[in-house]
Amino acid sequence: MSFKHVKPALIVFAAPSGAGKTTIVRHLLKTMPDRIAFSVSATTRKPRPHEVDGKDYYFLNEKLFKQRIQDEQFVEYEEVYPGRFYGTLKREVRRIKDSGRSVVFDIDVKGALNIKAQYPDDAIIIFVLPPSEEVLFDRLRSRGTETEEQLRPRFDRARWEIAQASKFDIILLNDQLDEALLNAEQLITDITTHGHTVHRRY
Ligand code: 5GP
Protein backbone atom coordinates (compact mmCIF):
# COMPACT_ATOMS: atom_id res chain seq x y z
CA MET A 1 0.00 0.00 0.00
CA SER A 2 1.48 3.34 -0.93
CA PHE A 3 1.48 6.08 1.66
CA LYS A 4 0.30 9.55 0.76
CA HIS A 5 2.09 12.12 2.82
CA VAL A 6 0.41 15.27 4.05
CA LYS A 7 2.54 18.45 4.01
CA PRO A 8 5.97 17.54 5.47
CA ALA A 9 6.19 18.48 9.15
CA LEU A 10 9.14 19.51 11.28
CA ILE A 11 9.13 16.94 14.09
CA VAL A 12 11.42 18.03 16.90
CA PHE A 13 12.48 15.72 19.74
CA ALA A 14 14.00 17.31 22.83
CA ALA A 15 14.69 15.97 26.32
CA PRO A 16 17.08 16.19 29.22
CA SER A 17 20.20 14.12 28.68
CA GLY A 18 19.57 10.50 29.73
CA ALA A 19 15.83 10.51 28.91
CA GLY A 20 16.29 8.12 25.96
CA LYS A 21 15.64 10.62 23.17
CA THR A 22 18.43 9.46 20.84
CA THR A 23 17.39 5.79 21.21
CA ILE A 24 13.81 6.71 20.28
CA VAL A 25 14.85 8.85 17.29
CA ARG A 26 17.21 6.14 15.94
CA HIS A 27 14.44 3.55 16.22
CA LEU A 28 12.00 5.75 14.29
CA LEU A 29 14.48 6.47 11.50
CA LYS A 30 15.09 2.75 11.06
CA THR A 31 11.43 1.71 11.08
CA MET A 32 9.83 4.59 9.12
CA PRO A 33 12.34 5.70 6.45
CA ASP A 34 9.60 6.41 3.88
CA ARG A 35 7.99 9.00 6.15
CA ILE A 36 10.85 10.74 7.94
CA ALA A 37 14.52 11.65 7.60
CA PHE A 38 17.02 13.00 10.11
CA SER A 39 18.24 16.57 10.10
CA VAL A 40 21.99 16.14 10.56
CA SER A 41 23.22 19.02 12.74
CA ALA A 42 26.58 20.74 12.61
CA THR A 43 28.74 20.72 15.75
CA THR A 44 32.15 21.81 16.93
CA ARG A 45 32.53 18.89 19.32
CA LYS A 46 34.87 16.04 18.41
CA PRO A 47 33.38 12.84 16.95
CA ARG A 48 32.88 9.93 19.37
CA PRO A 49 34.05 6.47 18.30
CA HIS A 50 31.64 5.06 15.64
CA GLU A 51 30.26 8.49 14.77
CA VAL A 52 30.35 9.26 11.07
CA ASP A 53 30.78 12.75 9.59
CA GLY A 54 27.71 13.66 7.53
CA LYS A 55 25.59 10.94 9.16
CA ASP A 56 25.63 11.68 12.91
CA TYR A 57 26.81 15.28 12.60
CA TYR A 58 28.71 17.56 10.31
CA PHE A 59 31.84 18.00 12.41
CA LEU A 60 33.20 21.51 11.93
CA ASN A 61 35.95 23.50 13.59
CA GLU A 62 34.93 26.66 15.40
CA LYS A 63 36.18 28.92 12.61
CA LEU A 64 34.02 27.18 9.99
CA PHE A 65 31.03 27.05 12.34
CA LYS A 66 31.28 30.81 12.97
CA GLN A 67 31.61 31.40 9.22
CA ARG A 68 28.31 29.54 8.71
CA ILE A 69 26.69 31.74 11.37
CA GLN A 70 27.94 34.83 9.51
CA ASP A 71 26.59 33.43 6.24
CA GLU A 72 23.19 32.84 7.87
CA GLN A 73 23.23 29.15 7.05
CA PHE A 74 21.60 28.08 10.34
CA VAL A 75 17.92 27.82 11.22
CA GLU A 76 19.07 27.89 14.86
CA TYR A 77 22.24 27.26 16.82
CA GLU A 78 23.19 27.02 20.49
CA GLU A 79 26.29 26.83 22.62
CA VAL A 80 24.85 23.75 24.33
CA TYR A 81 27.95 23.23 26.49
CA PRO A 82 30.65 25.88 27.08
CA GLY A 83 32.70 26.15 23.90
CA ARG A 84 30.63 23.48 22.10
CA PHE A 85 28.30 24.72 19.40
CA TYR A 86 25.46 22.83 17.73
CA GLY A 87 23.23 24.06 14.93
CA THR A 88 20.53 23.08 12.46
CA LEU A 89 21.41 23.87 8.84
CA LYS A 90 18.85 25.44 6.52
CA ARG A 91 19.98 23.25 3.64
CA GLU A 92 19.34 20.03 5.63
CA VAL A 93 15.74 21.03 6.26
CA ARG A 94 15.28 22.01 2.59
CA ARG A 95 16.84 18.77 1.30
CA ILE A 96 14.51 16.57 3.36
CA LYS A 97 11.36 18.59 2.68
CA ASP A 98 12.14 18.41 -1.05
CA SER A 99 12.15 14.61 -0.74
CA GLY A 100 8.55 14.82 0.52
CA ARG A 101 9.36 13.47 3.96
CA SER A 102 8.96 15.03 7.38
CA VAL A 103 12.12 16.26 9.08
CA VAL A 104 13.12 14.77 12.44
CA PHE A 105 15.37 16.76 14.77
CA ASP A 106 17.27 15.58 17.85
CA ILE A 107 18.17 18.88 19.49
CA ASP A 108 18.23 20.55 22.89
CA VAL A 109 15.23 22.14 24.62
CA LYS A 110 16.13 25.74 23.70
CA GLY A 111 16.66 24.77 20.05
CA ALA A 112 13.25 23.06 19.96
CA LEU A 113 11.47 26.13 21.36
CA ASN A 114 13.39 28.28 18.88
CA ILE A 115 12.22 26.17 15.91
CA LYS A 116 8.61 26.28 17.18
CA ALA A 117 8.79 30.08 17.41
CA GLN A 118 10.06 30.29 13.81
CA TYR A 119 7.67 27.72 12.31
CA PRO A 120 4.57 27.69 14.54
CA ASP A 121 2.42 25.99 11.90
CA ASP A 122 4.88 23.40 10.58
CA ALA A 123 6.78 22.41 13.74
CA ILE A 124 5.59 19.82 16.24
CA ILE A 125 7.76 19.79 19.34
CA ILE A 126 7.90 16.63 21.43
CA PHE A 127 9.34 16.40 24.92
CA VAL A 128 10.67 12.99 25.95
CA LEU A 129 9.91 12.82 29.66
CA PRO A 130 11.65 10.43 32.06
CA PRO A 131 9.33 8.86 34.69
CA SER A 132 10.87 11.01 37.45
CA GLU A 133 13.87 13.20 38.23
CA GLU A 134 15.22 10.42 40.46
CA VAL A 135 15.12 7.84 37.68
CA LEU A 136 16.83 10.27 35.30
CA PHE A 137 19.55 11.13 37.82
CA ASP A 138 20.12 7.42 38.53
CA ARG A 139 20.46 6.76 34.79
CA LEU A 140 23.04 9.56 34.50
CA ARG A 141 24.95 8.29 37.55
CA SER A 142 24.98 4.72 36.29
CA ARG A 143 26.87 5.76 33.15
CA GLY A 144 29.80 6.18 35.55
CA THR A 145 31.46 8.74 33.31
CA GLU A 146 31.17 11.71 35.69
CA THR A 147 31.89 12.37 39.35
CA GLU A 148 29.08 13.56 41.63
CA GLU A 149 30.66 17.04 41.42
CA GLN A 150 30.57 16.98 37.61
CA LEU A 151 27.02 15.67 37.63
CA ARG A 152 25.60 18.58 39.62
CA PRO A 153 25.43 21.11 36.72
CA ARG A 154 23.85 18.40 34.56
CA PHE A 155 21.19 17.79 37.21
CA ASP A 156 20.50 21.54 37.43
CA ARG A 157 20.21 21.75 33.68
CA ALA A 158 17.90 18.69 33.57
CA ARG A 159 15.65 20.24 36.24
CA TRP A 160 15.33 23.44 34.19
CA GLU A 161 14.64 21.42 31.03
CA ILE A 162 11.91 19.33 32.67
CA ALA A 163 10.30 22.57 33.82
CA GLN A 164 9.92 23.54 30.12
CA ALA A 165 7.92 20.40 29.23
CA SER A 166 4.53 22.15 29.44
CA LYS A 167 5.57 24.43 26.53
CA PHE A 168 5.78 21.42 24.19
CA ASP A 169 3.00 20.18 21.88
CA ILE A 170 3.39 16.56 22.91
CA ILE A 171 4.85 14.79 25.92
CA LEU A 172 6.19 11.31 25.26
CA LEU A 173 6.72 9.42 28.50
CA ASN A 174 9.73 7.10 28.51
CA ASP A 175 9.18 4.77 31.44
CA GLN A 176 9.30 1.37 29.71
CA LEU A 177 11.38 1.77 26.53
CA ASP A 178 9.34 -0.80 24.51
CA GLU A 179 6.15 1.10 25.20
CA ALA A 180 7.74 4.46 24.44
CA LEU A 181 8.99 3.15 21.07
CA LEU A 182 5.52 1.93 20.09
CA ASN A 183 3.95 5.21 21.19
CA ALA A 184 6.56 7.14 19.23
CA GLU A 185 5.76 5.11 16.08
CA GLN A 186 2.05 5.83 16.54
CA LEU A 187 2.83 9.49 16.99
CA ILE A 188 4.80 9.69 13.72
CA THR A 189 2.05 7.78 11.90
CA ASP A 190 -0.54 10.26 13.20
CA ILE A 191 1.49 13.34 12.33
CA THR A 192 2.48 12.18 8.85
CA THR A 193 -1.01 10.87 8.00
CA HIS A 194 -3.22 13.59 9.48
CA GLY A 195 -0.76 16.41 10.04
CA HIS A 196 -2.48 17.35 13.28
CA THR A 197 -0.76 19.25 16.04
CA VAL A 198 -3.00 18.48 18.97
CA HIS A 199 -1.65 18.62 22.49
CA ARG A 200 -1.44 15.04 23.69
CA ARG A 201 0.34 12.68 25.97
CA TYR A 202 1.69 9.50 24.41
P1 5GP B 1 25.65 15.24 21.98
O1 5GP B 1 26.96 15.95 22.09
O2 5GP B 1 25.39 14.33 23.15
O3 5GP B 1 25.48 14.55 20.64
O4 5GP B 1 24.49 16.34 22.02
C1 5GP B 1 24.40 17.24 23.07
C2 5GP B 1 23.07 17.98 23.00
O5 5GP B 1 23.03 18.86 21.85
C3 5GP B 1 21.85 17.05 22.83
O6 5GP B 1 20.80 17.52 23.67
C4 5GP B 1 21.49 17.22 21.38
O7 5GP B 1 20.13 16.92 21.15
C5 5GP B 1 21.79 18.70 21.19
N1 5GP B 1 21.88 19.08 19.77
C6 5GP B 1 22.31 18.33 18.74
N2 5GP B 1 22.21 19.00 17.58
C7 5GP B 1 21.68 20.21 17.88
C8 5GP B 1 21.30 21.36 17.08
O8 5GP B 1 21.43 21.39 15.86
N3 5GP B 1 20.80 22.42 17.74
C9 5GP B 1 20.63 22.43 19.10
N4 5GP B 1 20.09 23.53 19.63
N5 5GP B 1 20.95 21.38 19.88
C10 5GP B 1 21.48 20.28 19.27
mmCIF file of C-alpha atoms and ligand atoms in Angstrom:
data_model
loop_
_atom_site.group_PDB
_atom_site.id
_atom_site.type_symbol
_atom_site.label_atom_id
_atom_site.label_comp_id
_atom_site.label_asym_id
_atom_site.label_seq_id
_atom_site.Cartn_x
_atom_site.Cartn_y
_atom_site.Cartn_z
ATOM 1 C CA MET A 1 0.000 0.000 0.000
ATOM 2 C CA SER A 2 1.477 3.343 -0.929
ATOM 3 C CA PHE A 3 1.478 6.076 1.661
ATOM 4 C CA LYS A 4 0.299 9.547 0.758
ATOM 5 C CA HIS A 5 2.092 12.124 2.816
ATOM 6 C CA VAL A 6 0.411 15.272 4.053
ATOM 7 C CA LYS A 7 2.540 18.445 4.013
ATOM 8 C CA PRO A 8 5.966 17.540 5.470
ATOM 9 C CA ALA A 9 6.192 18.485 9.145
ATOM 10 C CA LEU A 10 9.137 19.506 11.280
ATOM 11 C CA ILE A 11 9.134 16.940 14.093
ATOM 12 C CA VAL A 12 11.422 18.027 16.901
ATOM 13 C CA PHE A 13 12.475 15.723 19.741
ATOM 14 C CA ALA A 14 13.999 17.312 22.826
ATOM 15 C CA ALA A 15 14.688 15.972 26.320
ATOM 16 C CA PRO A 16 17.081 16.188 29.219
ATOM 17 C CA SER A 17 20.205 14.119 28.683
ATOM 18 C CA GLY A 18 19.570 10.498 29.734
ATOM 19 C CA ALA A 19 15.835 10.507 28.909
ATOM 20 C CA GLY A 20 16.292 8.121 25.959
ATOM 21 C CA LYS A 21 15.640 10.621 23.170
ATOM 22 C CA THR A 22 18.432 9.462 20.845
ATOM 23 C CA THR A 23 17.386 5.794 21.212
ATOM 24 C CA ILE A 24 13.811 6.713 20.276
ATOM 25 C CA VAL A 25 14.854 8.854 17.293
ATOM 26 C CA ARG A 26 17.209 6.144 15.943
ATOM 27 C CA HIS A 27 14.438 3.551 16.217
ATOM 28 C CA LEU A 28 12.000 5.745 14.286
ATOM 29 C CA LEU A 29 14.476 6.468 11.501
ATOM 30 C CA LYS A 30 15.087 2.749 11.061
ATOM 31 C CA THR A 31 11.429 1.714 11.076
ATOM 32 C CA MET A 32 9.828 4.589 9.122
ATOM 33 C CA PRO A 33 12.339 5.697 6.449
ATOM 34 C CA ASP A 34 9.601 6.409 3.877
ATOM 35 C CA ARG A 35 7.991 9.002 6.145
ATOM 36 C CA ILE A 36 10.848 10.742 7.945
ATOM 37 C CA ALA A 37 14.521 11.646 7.602
ATOM 38 C CA PHE A 38 17.022 12.997 10.107
ATOM 39 C CA SER A 39 18.244 16.574 10.103
ATOM 40 C CA VAL A 40 21.994 16.143 10.559
ATOM 41 C CA SER A 41 23.219 19.017 12.745
ATOM 42 C CA ALA A 42 26.580 20.739 12.607
ATOM 43 C CA THR A 43 28.741 20.717 15.752
ATOM 44 C CA THR A 44 32.150 21.812 16.931
ATOM 45 C CA ARG A 45 32.526 18.885 19.324
ATOM 46 C CA LYS A 46 34.873 16.038 18.411
ATOM 47 C CA PRO A 47 33.380 12.839 16.949
ATOM 48 C CA ARG A 48 32.884 9.930 19.367
ATOM 49 C CA PRO A 49 34.045 6.468 18.298
ATOM 50 C CA HIS A 50 31.645 5.057 15.639
ATOM 51 C CA GLU A 51 30.260 8.488 14.769
ATOM 52 C CA VAL A 52 30.352 9.263 11.066
ATOM 53 C CA ASP A 53 30.785 12.747 9.587
ATOM 54 C CA GLY A 54 27.710 13.662 7.533
ATOM 55 C CA LYS A 55 25.592 10.941 9.164
ATOM 56 C CA ASP A 56 25.626 11.677 12.906
ATOM 57 C CA TYR A 57 26.808 15.277 12.602
ATOM 58 C CA TYR A 58 28.714 17.557 10.308
ATOM 59 C CA PHE A 59 31.843 18.000 12.410
ATOM 60 C CA LEU A 60 33.201 21.512 11.932
ATOM 61 C CA ASN A 61 35.949 23.497 13.595
ATOM 62 C CA GLU A 62 34.935 26.657 15.403
ATOM 63 C CA LYS A 63 36.177 28.919 12.605
ATOM 64 C CA LEU A 64 34.017 27.176 9.994
ATOM 65 C CA PHE A 65 31.027 27.055 12.343
ATOM 66 C CA LYS A 66 31.277 30.814 12.969
ATOM 67 C CA GLN A 67 31.607 31.399 9.218
ATOM 68 C CA ARG A 68 28.312 29.540 8.709
ATOM 69 C CA ILE A 69 26.687 31.736 11.374
ATOM 70 C CA GLN A 70 27.942 34.831 9.506
ATOM 71 C CA ASP A 71 26.594 33.428 6.237
ATOM 72 C CA GLU A 72 23.190 32.845 7.872
ATOM 73 C CA GLN A 73 23.229 29.149 7.054
ATOM 74 C CA PHE A 74 21.599 28.077 10.337
ATOM 75 C CA VAL A 75 17.921 27.815 11.224
ATOM 76 C CA GLU A 76 19.071 27.894 14.865
ATOM 77 C CA TYR A 77 22.240 27.264 16.815
ATOM 78 C CA GLU A 78 23.187 27.021 20.493
ATOM 79 C CA GLU A 79 26.293 26.832 22.615
ATOM 80 C CA VAL A 80 24.850 23.746 24.331
ATOM 81 C CA TYR A 81 27.949 23.227 26.492
ATOM 82 C CA PRO A 82 30.646 25.875 27.083
ATOM 83 C CA GLY A 83 32.696 26.150 23.897
ATOM 84 C CA ARG A 84 30.627 23.485 22.096
ATOM 85 C CA PHE A 85 28.301 24.721 19.400
ATOM 86 C CA TYR A 86 25.465 22.827 17.728
ATOM 87 C CA GLY A 87 23.233 24.059 14.926
ATOM 88 C CA THR A 88 20.527 23.084 12.461
ATOM 89 C CA LEU A 89 21.415 23.869 8.845
ATOM 90 C CA LYS A 90 18.849 25.445 6.518
ATOM 91 C CA ARG A 91 19.979 23.254 3.637
ATOM 92 C CA GLU A 92 19.338 20.027 5.631
ATOM 93 C CA VAL A 93 15.744 21.034 6.257
ATOM 94 C CA ARG A 94 15.282 22.014 2.589
ATOM 95 C CA ARG A 95 16.836 18.772 1.296
ATOM 96 C CA ILE A 96 14.509 16.574 3.364
ATOM 97 C CA LYS A 97 11.356 18.593 2.681
ATOM 98 C CA ASP A 98 12.136 18.411 -1.046
ATOM 99 C CA SER A 99 12.155 14.611 -0.741
ATOM 100 C CA GLY A 100 8.547 14.819 0.516
ATOM 101 C CA ARG A 101 9.360 13.474 3.960
ATOM 102 C CA SER A 102 8.963 15.034 7.377
ATOM 103 C CA VAL A 103 12.116 16.263 9.078
ATOM 104 C CA VAL A 104 13.121 14.769 12.444
ATOM 105 C CA PHE A 105 15.375 16.761 14.773
ATOM 106 C CA ASP A 106 17.272 15.578 17.850
ATOM 107 C CA ILE A 107 18.170 18.881 19.493
ATOM 108 C CA ASP A 108 18.227 20.553 22.891
ATOM 109 C CA VAL A 109 15.232 22.141 24.619
ATOM 110 C CA LYS A 110 16.127 25.740 23.700
ATOM 111 C CA GLY A 111 16.663 24.768 20.052
ATOM 112 C CA ALA A 112 13.247 23.059 19.964
ATOM 113 C CA LEU A 113 11.473 26.133 21.362
ATOM 114 C CA ASN A 114 13.389 28.283 18.878
ATOM 115 C CA ILE A 115 12.218 26.169 15.907
ATOM 116 C CA LYS A 116 8.613 26.277 17.183
ATOM 117 C CA ALA A 117 8.794 30.084 17.407
ATOM 118 C CA GLN A 118 10.059 30.294 13.808
ATOM 119 C CA TYR A 119 7.670 27.717 12.315
ATOM 120 C CA PRO A 120 4.567 27.694 14.543
ATOM 121 C CA ASP A 121 2.416 25.991 11.895
ATOM 122 C CA ASP A 122 4.882 23.397 10.584
ATOM 123 C CA ALA A 123 6.780 22.407 13.737
ATOM 124 C CA ILE A 124 5.588 19.825 16.243
ATOM 125 C CA ILE A 125 7.759 19.785 19.341
ATOM 126 C CA ILE A 126 7.898 16.633 21.428
ATOM 127 C CA PHE A 127 9.341 16.400 24.918
ATOM 128 C CA VAL A 128 10.669 12.987 25.947
ATOM 129 C CA LEU A 129 9.911 12.816 29.662
ATOM 130 C CA PRO A 130 11.654 10.428 32.062
ATOM 131 C CA PRO A 131 9.333 8.864 34.694
ATOM 132 C CA SER A 132 10.870 11.010 37.448
ATOM 133 C CA GLU A 133 13.866 13.196 38.232
ATOM 134 C CA GLU A 134 15.221 10.423 40.459
ATOM 135 C CA VAL A 135 15.117 7.842 37.677
ATOM 136 C CA LEU A 136 16.833 10.272 35.305
ATOM 137 C CA PHE A 137 19.551 11.128 37.818
ATOM 138 C CA ASP A 138 20.123 7.420 38.534
ATOM 139 C CA ARG A 139 20.455 6.763 34.794
ATOM 140 C CA LEU A 140 23.037 9.560 34.498
ATOM 141 C CA ARG A 141 24.950 8.292 37.547
ATOM 142 C CA SER A 142 24.983 4.720 36.293
ATOM 143 C CA ARG A 143 26.871 5.765 33.149
ATOM 144 C CA GLY A 144 29.800 6.176 35.546
ATOM 145 C CA THR A 145 31.461 8.738 33.306
ATOM 146 C CA GLU A 146 31.174 11.715 35.689
ATOM 147 C CA THR A 147 31.895 12.370 39.346
ATOM 148 C CA GLU A 148 29.080 13.557 41.632
ATOM 149 C CA GLU A 149 30.659 17.038 41.423
ATOM 150 C CA GLN A 150 30.573 16.984 37.614
ATOM 151 C CA LEU A 151 27.018 15.666 37.629
ATOM 152 C CA ARG A 152 25.602 18.582 39.621
ATOM 153 C CA PRO A 153 25.429 21.112 36.719
ATOM 154 C CA ARG A 154 23.852 18.401 34.563
ATOM 155 C CA PHE A 155 21.193 17.787 37.207
ATOM 156 C CA ASP A 156 20.496 21.538 37.432
ATOM 157 C CA ARG A 157 20.205 21.752 33.679
ATOM 158 C CA ALA A 158 17.900 18.690 33.571
ATOM 159 C CA ARG A 159 15.646 20.237 36.242
ATOM 160 C CA TRP A 160 15.333 23.439 34.189
ATOM 161 C CA GLU A 161 14.642 21.418 31.025
ATOM 162 C CA ILE A 162 11.905 19.331 32.675
ATOM 163 C CA ALA A 163 10.296 22.573 33.823
ATOM 164 C CA GLN A 164 9.916 23.543 30.122
ATOM 165 C CA ALA A 165 7.924 20.405 29.231
ATOM 166 C CA SER A 166 4.533 22.155 29.436
ATOM 167 C CA LYS A 167 5.573 24.430 26.532
ATOM 168 C CA PHE A 168 5.781 21.419 24.186
ATOM 169 C CA ASP A 169 2.998 20.178 21.879
ATOM 170 C CA ILE A 170 3.387 16.561 22.915
ATOM 171 C CA ILE A 171 4.853 14.792 25.921
ATOM 172 C CA LEU A 172 6.192 11.309 25.256
ATOM 173 C CA LEU A 173 6.718 9.419 28.499
ATOM 174 C CA ASN A 174 9.728 7.101 28.510
ATOM 175 C CA ASP A 175 9.178 4.771 31.445
ATOM 176 C CA GLN A 176 9.297 1.369 29.707
ATOM 177 C CA LEU A 177 11.375 1.770 26.535
ATOM 178 C CA ASP A 178 9.345 -0.804 24.513
ATOM 179 C CA GLU A 179 6.153 1.095 25.197
ATOM 180 C CA ALA A 180 7.743 4.460 24.444
ATOM 181 C CA LEU A 181 8.991 3.145 21.070
ATOM 182 C CA LEU A 182 5.515 1.933 20.095
ATOM 183 C CA ASN A 183 3.949 5.206 21.190
ATOM 184 C CA ALA A 184 6.556 7.139 19.228
ATOM 185 C CA GLU A 185 5.758 5.110 16.076
ATOM 186 C CA GLN A 186 2.049 5.835 16.542
ATOM 187 C CA LEU A 187 2.832 9.490 16.991
ATOM 188 C CA ILE A 188 4.800 9.687 13.721
ATOM 189 C CA THR A 189 2.054 7.784 11.905
ATOM 190 C CA ASP A 190 -0.545 10.265 13.202
ATOM 191 C CA ILE A 191 1.487 13.338 12.332
ATOM 192 C CA THR A 192 2.484 12.181 8.851
ATOM 193 C CA THR A 193 -1.006 10.874 8.001
ATOM 194 C CA HIS A 194 -3.224 13.589 9.478
ATOM 195 C CA GLY A 195 -0.764 16.412 10.044
ATOM 196 C CA HIS A 196 -2.475 17.351 13.279
ATOM 197 C CA THR A 197 -0.759 19.248 16.036
ATOM 198 C CA VAL A 198 -2.999 18.480 18.972
ATOM 199 C CA HIS A 199 -1.648 18.617 22.490
ATOM 200 C CA ARG A 200 -1.445 15.040 23.687
ATOM 201 C CA ARG A 201 0.340 12.679 25.968
ATOM 202 C CA TYR A 202 1.693 9.503 24.408
HETATM 203 P P1 5GP B 1 25.655 15.236 21.979
HETATM 204 O O1 5GP B 1 26.958 15.952 22.092
HETATM 205 O O2 5GP B 1 25.392 14.326 23.151
HETATM 206 O O3 5GP B 1 25.476 14.555 20.638
HETATM 207 O O4 5GP B 1 24.489 16.339 22.023
HETATM 208 C C1 5GP B 1 24.399 17.238 23.073
HETATM 209 C C2 5GP B 1 23.069 17.981 22.997
HETATM 210 O O5 5GP B 1 23.026 18.861 21.851
HETATM 211 C C3 5GP B 1 21.852 17.050 22.829
HETATM 212 O O6 5GP B 1 20.803 17.516 23.672
HETATM 213 C C4 5GP B 1 21.493 17.221 21.381
HETATM 214 O O7 5GP B 1 20.132 16.924 21.147
HETATM 215 C C5 5GP B 1 21.789 18.699 21.192
HETATM 216 N N1 5GP B 1 21.883 19.081 19.772
HETATM 217 C C6 5GP B 1 22.309 18.334 18.735
HETATM 218 N N2 5GP B 1 22.209 19.001 17.578
HETATM 219 C C7 5GP B 1 21.682 20.215 17.878
HETATM 220 C C8 5GP B 1 21.299 21.361 17.078
HETATM 221 O O8 5GP B 1 21.431 21.392 15.858
HETATM 222 N N3 5GP B 1 20.803 22.424 17.737
HETATM 223 C C9 5GP B 1 20.629 22.435 19.098
HETATM 224 N N4 5GP B 1 20.094 23.528 19.633
HETATM 225 N N5 5GP B 1 20.950 21.385 19.877
HETATM 226 C C10 5GP B 1 21.476 20.283 19.269
#
